[in-house]
Amino acid sequence: MRQPSVIARRVAAASVSLVVAAGAAACGPEDSDAKGSGGDSAPHKGGTLTVLNSQPQTDFDPARLYTSGGGNVPSLVFRTLTTRNRESGEAGAKVVPDLATDTGRPNKDATVWTYTLKKGLKYEDGTPITSADIKYGIERSFAPELSGGAPYLRDWLVGAADYQGPYKDKKGLSAIETPDSRTIVFHLNKPEGEFPYLATQTQFTPVPKSKDTGTEYEAHPVSSGPYKVVKNENDGEHLVLERNPHWSAATDAERKAYPDTIDVRSGLDSSVINQRLSASQGADAAAVTTDTNLGPAELAKVTGDKKLAARVGTGHFGYTNYLAFNPKVKPFDNPKVRQAVAYAIDRSSVVNAAGGSALAEPATTFLPNQKSFGHTPYDPFPAGASGNPAKAKELLAQAGYKNGLSITLTHSNEKDFETSPEIATAVQDALKKAGITVKLQGLEDNDYRDKIHSVQDEPGLFLAHWGADWPSGGPFLAPIFDGRQIVKDGANFNTGQLNDKSVNDEIDAINKLTDLDAAAQRWGALDKKIGDKALVVPLFHPVYKRLYGSAVKNVVISDWTGVLDVSQVAVK
Amino acid sequence: MSEALAAVGTAGTDSSVPAVSGARQFWRRLRAQRAALGAAAVVALLVLVALAAPLLTALEGQDPTTYHPALVDSARGGVPIGSFGGIGADHWLGVEPQTGRDMFARLVYGARVSLGVALAATMIQVAIGVAAGVAAALGNRWVDQLLSRATDVIVSMPLMIMALALLAIVPSSFPRPVLVTLVIGLIGWGTIAKIVRAQTLSLKGLDYVSAARLSGWGTWRVARRELLPGLAAPVITYAALLVPTNISVEAALSFLGVGVKPPTPSWGQMLTAADVWYQAAPQYLLLPAGALFVTVLALTVLGDGVRTALDPRAASRLRVGTGRKDAAAQKGAAQDTAAQDSAAQESAATGKEASA
């Protein structure tokens, strides 16, 4: 039922459509990103930070935002019970306390989670933030008119499946208790060791009931963070944020909030954004983007210019692009055929089609190649960098296709460099060497999505991708491989239609774990076990390359979001 | 548009005279125009290249779809390694960024799509246009009304938008080049039908046609034996001008992503993929753009030459057939005419784009 996060998809789509290119492979996240380019690299308070984006901040209401880790711009205004650690790289994939004093105290089987709020928390008008406000914020996200968030709360909270929000149902959700103004307790209907990750989403933002204006609230949501909204034009196309005087750095270890003003301008063309950032003139010198990548051609240009190359941030985000099989369709019912395809894949040409080694890393595992996901390196069908057509032919012969085989690869016609014709033709060319003739079936994007998520119409072989709502193995593996999540009449994400009791049981067992590191290890092991079944052929993990203005300092890019964190940036 | 139409119209009216010596005279007049001859040579070469695409690529030792990941710099977004996009003995025009596919092979195979689709679509447009125009002119009031209004509707519909809509709804299993040909052919016949109808109406009143009718020939026989030869000049002229338009339309449709599908190469599609690369790998954009430019220019100049050769007024200025010296003396005049004509043409083309 869960979908890859909207943010994830948008981010990735933007990354590709922009397609530009900047940094050489050598600029890793640590070296090029840790420092700004100004002479005095120490960050100071003051100035105006401009954010140049293609996607507007639509529906700027904490109930309606679908974010990973609370989002980037939203996180400047909305504080949540927990949040992501604002550090570069791997450390940034950790969940840390925000409004709460810790990341949550579970009961023994992780079905009851208790949080205590820090002391001295205030809204932008100086009134105190209470646990009841957090409960109310969550309840209003259930209102049909404020939909848009992730479905987890509805799935997880006891008795929440049919809850219609506080406007219709004044009694509220009994699954959330607020014994006092600083304590909040959540009752879940099954063990969820990853609840702290969920508590980073903007639905866990306090909303004062007296200030709630329903669907109008998004025009001026009451800030709990370092900035308040002073202007919101055209549904988030132009957003101006200024300091919230009642926010106290003493209660917030994560947000640095150096600039005095944040000016978010959206609806811009990706090439315009990159052009303005590379020119870096006037106010654009203090500009960043949170949703626009460099594309291959732009990267080729930027890498030729040392000064520009120094202004490129590199980020990783938990995301995998892969080939998916439907084993109910011949000849993919035969594991040998699936393995043959896996051996024949030429990952170097697929990576090039996705923008080259600076924008994509070859993948042999379904889990993204990051520690927080529990990534365990494995390669059950080693194809090398450029494929092993000989081994593929051998397997095909064993499967009874001595004289080759003809198959259809379904893809989207959307120009996103993920499930698009460019990737499909690269796969087609690689399989040709193994004697597999691939017919391409390009579908209009909506049609493509409908088909691949329908048990009845699912094609035998198609391009797919999956992104994480938070950096852990749970939201990555469970929706795709949990047999109980096969949806017969609706959007089905278990495209391999795997229903293996040992896999299902292991998913349940890991969800009980509240030690996230231990859980990560188990997810990694489970990924390896599923990988042997050849239900998918992992192709690549995308890498984000983002330009930033010449006056930008204190660049932090975490593995959680993969993009420059605006709460850390300084422009003075 | 109207200027071009008027010119085509007069070209037809006045040259509708004896058809027999007409062909020889036409060639003589065409030969007298150097630009047209040069253009004809270029067109012939392009057709030859398109036909011989498999041979040429075999000679080079490449094909248009094989990836060469080792020939592009993966760390720099897949820009071709080497100067000028990796030009060398193995890859005569270099390789494509990101894929490393051979540019020469893609260009010559792309020529097949561009020329093939444009020529076939022109044939469809001419066939439908002539049939509708003649039928409207010779049919009774109702037939004329029906066909003329249908023609008006087709002419008034913007070609690109119609084509985009049609191409988007047809299932992708339908062979794409055939589909693009059909769509362009079935939408773009309106103007030619109008010209043919007007021309047929004026021919119908001429004595030799009346004589044929009075001698008891049926409508079909009159149309075939007496009218069609008289229609040849305006139809050929207009068809010659349609080919480059159709090439541009095919390129535009492929550029917008509804034309032929990958991995089949087409110039329009190459342009789409190349537009972001204009700074990092300019040859990737310049090669298909140049090919398209040369082809459309050559076909337009040739079409213009055909028109001049069939237009007695222009021909009289050329004074072809009155001796070589005269022809040489009048060359300047001929060039003036050509310049005027192409200016008229340009404004016609602009008008068309604007209406689309």
JSON list of C-alpha atoms in Angstrom, two decimals, chain A residues 37 116 142 152 192 230 259 305 401 461 486:
[
{"chain": "A", "resi": 37, "resn": "SER", "atom": "CA", "xyz": [34.06, 28.66, -1.06]},
{"chain": "A", "resi": 116, "resn": "THR", "atom": "CA", "xyz": [8.48, 13.65, 26.73]},
{"chain": "A", "resi": 142, "resn": "PHE", "atom": "CA", "xyz": [-6.61, 12.20, 9.18]},
{"chain": "A", "resi": 152, "resn": "TYR", "atom": "CA", "xyz": [1.74, 4.87, 8.05]},
{"chain": "A", "resi": 192, "resn": "GLU", "atom": "CA", "xyz": [7.06, -1.12, 14.96]},
{"chain": "A", "resi": 230, "resn": "VAL", "atom": "CA", "xyz": [5.76, 36.03, 6.35]},
{"chain": "A", "resi": 259, "resn": "PRO", "atom": "CA", "xyz": [20.50, 33.60, 7.70]},
{"chain": "A", "resi": 305, "resn": "ASP", "atom": "CA", "xyz": [35.81, 24.54, -14.60]},
{"chain": "A", "resi": 401, "resn": "TYR", "atom": "CA", "xyz": [16.26, -21.51, -25.18]},
{"chain": "A", "resi": 461, "resn": "LEU", "atom": "CA", "xyz": [9.60, -7.44, -17.39]},
{"chain": "A", "resi": 486, "resn": "ILE", "atom": "CA", "xyz": [0.03, -8.30, -2.39]}
]
